[in-house]
Each structure stands twice: as C-alpha cells, then as structure tokens.
Short mmCIF file of C-alpha atoms in Angstrom, two decimals:
data_model
loop_
_atom_site.label_atom_id
_atom_site.label_comp_id
_atom_site.label_asym_id
_atom_site.label_seq_id
_atom_site.Cartn_x
_atom_site.Cartn_y
_atom_site.Cartn_z
CA UNK A 1 14.14 9.13 -13.58
CA UNK A 2 15.40 12.65 -12.90
CA UNK A 3 13.50 12.58 -9.61
CA UNK A 4 14.65 9.10 -8.59
CA UNK A 5 18.33 9.89 -9.05
CA UNK A 6 18.24 12.82 -6.61
CA UNK A 7 15.34 11.87 -4.34
CA UNK A 8 17.48 9.66 -2.12
CA UNK A 9 19.94 12.51 -1.72
CA UNK A 10 17.20 14.80 -0.41
CA UNK A 11 17.55 17.40 -3.13
CA UNK A 12 15.65 18.66 -6.17
CA UNK A 13 16.41 17.28 -9.66
CA UNK A 14 18.80 20.20 -10.18
CA UNK A 15 20.78 19.14 -7.10
CA UNK A 16 19.65 21.99 -4.84
CA UNK A 17 17.65 22.17 -1.62
CA UNK A 18 14.93 24.83 -1.44
CA UNK A 19 14.65 24.75 2.35
CA UNK A 20 16.89 26.32 4.97
CA UNK A 21 16.85 27.08 8.69
CA UNK A 22 19.12 29.72 10.20
CA UNK A 23 21.19 29.69 7.05
CA UNK A 24 21.68 25.92 6.96
CA UNK A 25 20.09 23.78 4.22
CA UNK A 26 17.35 21.30 5.08
CA UNK A 27 17.05 18.32 2.79
CA UNK A 28 13.82 17.40 0.99
CA UNK A 29 11.95 14.22 1.90
CA UNK A 30 10.70 11.80 -0.78
CA UNK A 31 10.70 14.47 -3.45
CA UNK A 32 7.87 16.53 -1.99
CA UNK A 33 8.49 17.50 1.68
CA UNK A 34 4.83 18.01 2.53
CA UNK A 35 5.32 18.69 6.24
CA UNK A 36 5.77 22.38 5.44
CA UNK A 37 3.45 25.31 4.87
CA UNK A 38 4.99 25.85 1.44
CA UNK A 39 7.10 23.59 -0.73
CA UNK A 40 8.76 23.50 -4.13
CA UNK A 41 8.09 20.59 -6.46
CA UNK A 42 9.51 19.58 -9.81
CA UNK A 43 6.90 20.03 -12.52
CA UNK A 44 6.97 16.33 -13.35
CA UNK A 45 5.69 15.51 -9.84
CA UNK A 46 2.37 17.32 -10.34
CA UNK A 47 -0.93 15.80 -11.49
CA UNK A 48 -4.02 17.84 -12.31
CA UNK A 49 -7.22 16.65 -10.62
CA UNK A 50 -10.83 17.81 -10.69
CA UNK A 51 -11.68 20.91 -8.66
CA UNK A 52 -14.71 19.46 -6.85
CA UNK A 53 -12.68 16.74 -5.12
CA UNK A 54 -12.07 17.45 -1.38
CA UNK A 55 -8.34 17.86 -0.99
CA UNK A 56 -8.31 16.77 2.67
CA UNK A 57 -9.49 13.36 1.44
CA UNK A 58 -7.83 12.91 -1.97
CA UNK A 59 -4.41 13.79 -0.51
CA UNK A 60 -4.30 10.16 0.62
CA UNK A 61 -4.39 9.06 -3.02
CA UNK A 62 -0.88 10.46 -3.41
CA UNK A 63 0.59 7.30 -1.91
CA UNK A 64 -1.40 4.72 0.04
CA UNK A 65 -4.51 4.45 -2.10
CA UNK A 66 -2.63 4.35 -5.39
CA UNK A 67 -0.04 1.90 -4.05
CA UNK A 68 -2.66 -0.59 -2.86
CA UNK A 69 -5.21 -0.36 -5.63
CA UNK A 70 -2.52 -0.03 -8.29
CA UNK A 71 -0.82 -3.23 -7.12
CA UNK A 72 -4.07 -5.04 -7.89
CA UNK A 73 -5.03 -3.27 -11.11
CA UNK A 74 -1.66 -2.52 -12.71
CA UNK A 75 0.92 -4.92 -11.28
CA UNK A 76 -0.99 -8.15 -10.66
CA UNK A 77 -3.89 -7.45 -13.04
CA UNK A 78 -6.23 -9.50 -10.87
CA UNK A 79 -9.10 -11.08 -12.82
CA UNK A 80 -12.75 -11.38 -11.79
CA UNK A 81 -13.29 -14.48 -9.67
CA UNK A 82 -9.65 -14.79 -8.57
CA UNK A 83 -8.63 -15.69 -5.03
CA UNK A 84 -6.53 -13.11 -3.20
CA UNK A 85 -4.67 -13.18 0.13
CA UNK A 86 -3.61 -9.88 1.71
CA UNK A 87 -1.01 -9.86 4.50
CA UNK A 88 -1.32 -6.77 6.70
CA UNK A 89 -4.56 -4.81 7.00
CA UNK A 90 -3.22 -1.31 7.46
CA UNK A 91 -3.58 1.59 5.07
CA UNK A 92 -1.98 -0.25 2.16
CA UNK A 93 -3.61 -3.62 2.76
CA UNK A 94 -7.11 -2.16 2.99
CA UNK A 95 -6.60 -0.49 -0.37
CA UNK A 96 -5.44 -3.79 -1.84
CA UNK A 97 -8.67 -5.29 -0.52
CA UNK A 98 -10.88 -2.64 -2.03
CA UNK A 99 -8.96 -2.85 -5.28
CA UNK A 100 -9.57 -6.61 -5.36
CA UNK A 101 -13.26 -6.05 -4.64
CA UNK A 102 -13.47 -3.41 -7.38
CA UNK A 103 -12.14 -5.79 -10.05
CA UNK A 104 -14.42 -8.62 -8.90
CA UNK A 105 -12.12 -11.02 -7.03
CA UNK A 106 -14.07 -14.03 -5.80
CA UNK A 107 -12.31 -14.64 -2.47
CA UNK A 108 -10.41 -11.98 -0.54
CA UNK A 109 -8.57 -13.26 2.53
CA UNK A 110 -7.10 -10.80 5.03
CA UNK A 111 -4.26 -11.86 7.35
CA UNK A 112 -3.43 -9.79 10.43
CA UNK A 113 -2.49 -10.31 14.07
CA UNK A 114 -4.85 -7.54 15.20
CA UNK A 115 -8.46 -8.80 15.40
CA UNK A 116 -9.70 -5.20 15.55
CA UNK A 117 -8.79 -4.86 11.86
CA UNK A 118 -11.42 -7.41 10.83
CA UNK A 119 -14.56 -5.27 10.91
CA UNK A 120 -13.29 -2.46 8.69
CA UNK A 121 -11.61 -4.89 6.30
CA UNK A 122 -14.92 -6.66 5.78
CA UNK A 123 -16.54 -3.32 4.94
CA UNK A 124 -13.93 -2.88 2.22
CA UNK A 125 -14.55 -6.30 0.68
CA UNK A 126 -12.66 -8.93 2.68
CA UNK A 127 -14.46 -12.28 2.66
CA UNK A 128 -12.29 -14.23 5.14
CA UNK A 129 -10.16 -13.13 8.11
CA UNK A 130 -7.19 -15.10 9.41
CA UNK A 131 -5.30 -14.32 12.61
CA UNK A 132 -1.96 -16.20 12.45
CA UNK A 133 -1.90 -16.42 16.25
CA UNK A 134 -5.06 -18.54 16.16
CA UNK A 135 -4.03 -20.83 13.30
CA UNK A 136 -1.03 -22.64 14.73
CA UNK A 137 2.39 -23.33 13.31
CA UNK A 138 1.59 -23.79 9.63
CA UNK A 139 -0.11 -20.64 8.36
CA UNK A 140 0.81 -21.49 4.77
CA UNK A 141 -0.95 -24.86 4.85
CA UNK A 142 -4.01 -23.24 6.40
CA UNK A 143 -4.20 -20.60 3.66
CA UNK A 144 -3.66 -23.15 0.90
CA UNK A 145 -6.59 -25.17 2.25
CA UNK A 146 -8.75 -22.07 2.73
CA UNK A 147 -8.24 -20.99 -0.87
CA UNK A 148 -8.78 -24.44 -2.34
CA UNK A 149 -5.21 -25.21 -3.37
CA UNK A 150 -3.53 -21.84 -3.01
CA UNK A 151 -4.17 -18.21 -3.81
CA UNK A 152 -4.12 -16.90 -7.35
CA UNK A 153 -2.55 -13.72 -5.96
CA UNK A 154 -1.06 -12.69 -2.63
CA UNK A 155 0.07 -9.27 -1.47
CA UNK A 156 2.60 -8.60 1.31
CA UNK A 157 1.84 -5.17 2.81
CA UNK A 158 3.99 -5.31 5.96
CA UNK A 159 7.67 -5.31 5.05
CA UNK A 160 8.51 -8.50 6.96
CA UNK A 161 10.81 -10.85 5.04
CA UNK A 162 9.45 -13.93 6.81
CA UNK A 163 5.91 -12.96 5.84
CA UNK A 164 7.08 -12.37 2.27
CA UNK A 165 8.09 -16.02 2.12
CA UNK A 166 4.74 -17.14 3.51
CA UNK A 167 2.96 -14.94 0.98
CA UNK A 168 4.78 -16.65 -1.87
CA UNK A 169 4.33 -20.16 -0.56
CA UNK A 170 0.57 -19.80 -0.02
CA UNK A 171 0.15 -19.16 -3.76
CA UNK A 172 -1.19 -21.78 -6.12
CA UNK A 173 1.29 -23.98 -7.96
CA UNK A 174 1.49 -23.29 -11.65
CA UNK A 175 0.30 -19.71 -11.76
CA UNK A 176 0.19 -18.05 -8.33
CA UNK A 177 1.74 -14.59 -8.09
CA UNK A 178 2.95 -12.93 -4.90
CA UNK A 179 3.32 -9.15 -4.98
CA UNK A 180 5.70 -7.50 -2.51
CA UNK A 181 4.52 -4.04 -1.46
CA UNK A 182 5.92 -3.75 2.07
CA UNK A 183 9.35 -2.19 2.49
CA UNK A 184 11.75 -4.36 4.50
CA UNK A 185 14.57 -3.01 6.62
CA UNK A 186 17.80 -1.95 4.96
CA UNK A 187 20.06 -4.93 4.25
CA UNK A 188 17.40 -7.59 4.77
CA UNK A 189 17.04 -10.35 2.19
CA UNK A 190 14.28 -12.70 1.10
CA UNK A 191 14.70 -16.41 0.46
CA UNK A 192 12.72 -19.51 -0.36
CA UNK A 193 13.40 -22.97 -1.71
CA UNK A 194 13.85 -22.96 -5.50
CA UNK A 195 11.14 -25.62 -5.65
CA UNK A 196 8.58 -22.94 -4.77
CA UNK A 197 9.45 -21.05 -7.95
CA UNK A 198 10.11 -23.85 -10.41
CA UNK A 199 6.64 -25.23 -9.67
CA UNK A 200 5.16 -22.11 -11.21
CA UNK A 201 4.83 -19.49 -8.52
CA UNK A 202 6.31 -16.05 -9.12
CA UNK A 203 7.52 -13.21 -6.92
CA UNK A 204 6.99 -9.64 -8.08
CA UNK A 205 7.64 -6.21 -6.64
CA UNK A 206 5.65 -3.04 -7.09
CA UNK A 207 6.26 0.65 -6.43
CA UNK A 208 3.44 3.20 -6.28
CA UNK A 209 1.19 0.45 -7.59
CA UNK A 210 2.83 0.54 -10.99
CA UNK A 211 0.92 3.77 -11.57
CA UNK A 212 1.72 6.64 -13.89
CA UNK A 213 1.04 9.64 -11.70
CA UNK A 214 -0.05 12.06 -14.40
CA UNK A 215 -2.86 9.83 -15.69
CA UNK A 216 -3.59 7.27 -12.98
CA UNK A 217 -3.93 9.63 -9.99
CA UNK A 218 -6.68 11.69 -11.68
CA UNK A 219 -8.39 8.41 -12.62
CA UNK A 220 -8.39 7.23 -9.00
CA UNK A 221 -9.77 10.61 -7.91
CA UNK A 222 -12.62 10.02 -10.35
CA UNK A 223 -13.21 6.54 -8.89
CA UNK A 224 -13.49 8.10 -5.43
CA UNK A 225 -15.85 10.84 -6.56
CA UNK A 226 -17.97 8.28 -8.43
CA UNK A 227 -18.22 6.04 -5.34
CA UNK A 228 -16.25 3.13 -6.77
CA UNK A 229 -13.67 3.30 -3.97
CA UNK A 230 -13.81 4.59 -0.39
CA UNK A 231 -11.32 6.86 1.30
CA UNK A 232 -13.14 8.70 4.11
CA UNK A 233 -13.19 5.69 6.47
CA UNK A 234 -9.44 5.21 6.05
CA UNK A 235 -8.68 8.71 7.34
CA UNK A 236 -9.24 8.10 11.03
CA UNK A 237 -7.75 11.34 12.34
CA UNK A 238 -7.44 14.94 11.14
CA UNK A 239 -5.03 17.14 13.09
CA UNK A 240 -3.52 20.62 12.79
CA UNK A 241 0.19 21.01 12.10
CA UNK A 242 0.79 21.89 15.76
CA UNK A 243 -0.32 18.34 16.72
CA UNK A 244 1.62 16.47 14.06
CA UNK A 245 3.57 14.48 16.67
CA UNK A 246 0.28 13.08 17.96
CA UNK A 247 -0.36 11.74 14.47
CA UNK A 248 2.96 9.89 14.55
CA UNK A 249 2.18 8.54 18.05
CA UNK A 250 -1.18 7.21 16.83
CA UNK A 251 0.53 5.54 13.89
CA UNK A 252 3.21 3.87 16.01
CA UNK A 253 0.59 2.65 18.50
CA UNK A 254 -1.52 1.15 15.71
CA UNK A 255 -4.47 3.37 16.66
CA UNK A 256 -4.89 5.03 13.28
CA UNK A 257 -5.02 3.99 9.67
CA UNK A 258 -4.12 7.36 8.21
CA UNK A 259 -3.97 10.80 9.80
CA UNK A 260 -4.26 13.97 7.74
CA UNK A 261 -2.40 17.10 8.82
CA UNK A 262 -4.50 20.15 8.00
CA UNK A 263 -2.79 23.51 7.54
#
C-alpha cells in the first residue's frame, strides 16, 4: 500500500524522487523506472529469484507473464476442462492462453482482429480462433454457440469497454465469470443490462494477476525453468538502449509481442 499511494505521483514511498537532470527532478514511472542504467527501488518491490534463470528472459515475468497467467490461476481459478474465451492475443492474452493450457482448460478460444496472431496462439494452447471481422454482427451469439452455451470464463486483454461488455455477455448463464485485465482510457465506463448479471454471470477485475510478488514471481520463474510455461517466443525483439524508440515503434505498429531493452 505504501507503494500504491505514491506510485501515481511518480515518487518513492518516502515522497522523494531519486532522479534528476540538470538539477531538475525527474519523476519515477510505475514504481521502478526501468528505462535507466541505474534505479532505486523500495525494498518491498524486490523478489529473489534463482541465479540460473536468464534475466533477459525472466524480466518479462515482472508484468505481462504474471498478469496473464495469474489472472487464470489466482483470480479466476480456472478448473480443468473449463471453457475459456480470450479477447486480444497480444502479450497479455497469450499468457492467459498458456495459463489456461497449464491448468487443463478443455476449450481455449482466442478472439483477435489480426489473423497473424493465430499461429503463435495455437502454439501456446489455443484450440479455436475467431476473427470478429469474419463472424458478422453478433459476435456474442457466435461465441455462445461455439462454447456450447457460453464460456465458463472470459478474459478481456485489450482495454476496450465495448469488448468488455461482449466478454461478459459471452459467458455462460448461472456461473460464467468475465475477468477484466485490459486498461481502458481515463474516464471511460462499462455498462451492460442488469439481466446479464442477475442471470448468474459475474464481472471481475484483476491487477498483476492477483499475484503476491515476493512468492508468486519466483514460482513463475521456476515454471519457466521447468518448461511448464514458455517465454522465449513472446520476446520477439531484443534491442540496445540506443534503439529503444524502435521498440516503441514496433509495439505501436503491432509488429512485436514484447521487446527487451538490453543494457
């Protein structure tokens, strides 16, 4: 909580900034400010991991991997055999997919407008691919039919409030859960008809996959080292700090999943 109260202000838990340029303070970003050769972190933000893990790979666990897999394991607690629909097959969505595969989900449906996402998603465990542009006007009805009455769990990994509604409404009546992972724009709101909720569906949010960093991050590192999850294929580019803007360009153009900046 000490971190959360000051993180949005761009300062350390003690209210100070540890960066400056030409005598002027530079604010911290998201509590860690990793786009720097050296940084200062609060002790509570550190997790000890095994020494044989390659840091240029496990660095991705610090957010995307844990957020996606944790949403499945910790937040939704997906059971073996369950049906899952994942909206958005980027870095977060692919980790939701491999988390669902890891726990034994029976059907894993990926939804994305980019058909190029299909091949990699299948490698990570997706069983069905749906391109909304090819389905027609009623994506929800299509997904309900595809999952045999609605998904047991759905995950919105985009941050689009309209898609959040579709993710809820494609869930099964009586018990379906929709987990919101994507971050919508400031001031945006979600809505649905109350009927969608009183018939047994539920909307839930998740942050960092409901993980406890000190214990869960080392556990996920172990899963990677033991071959239970895959990370290497998700890191599509590795660039030096001098080319960091190229990494952002690749991200905005949808040509990368994750880029690692190597110092």
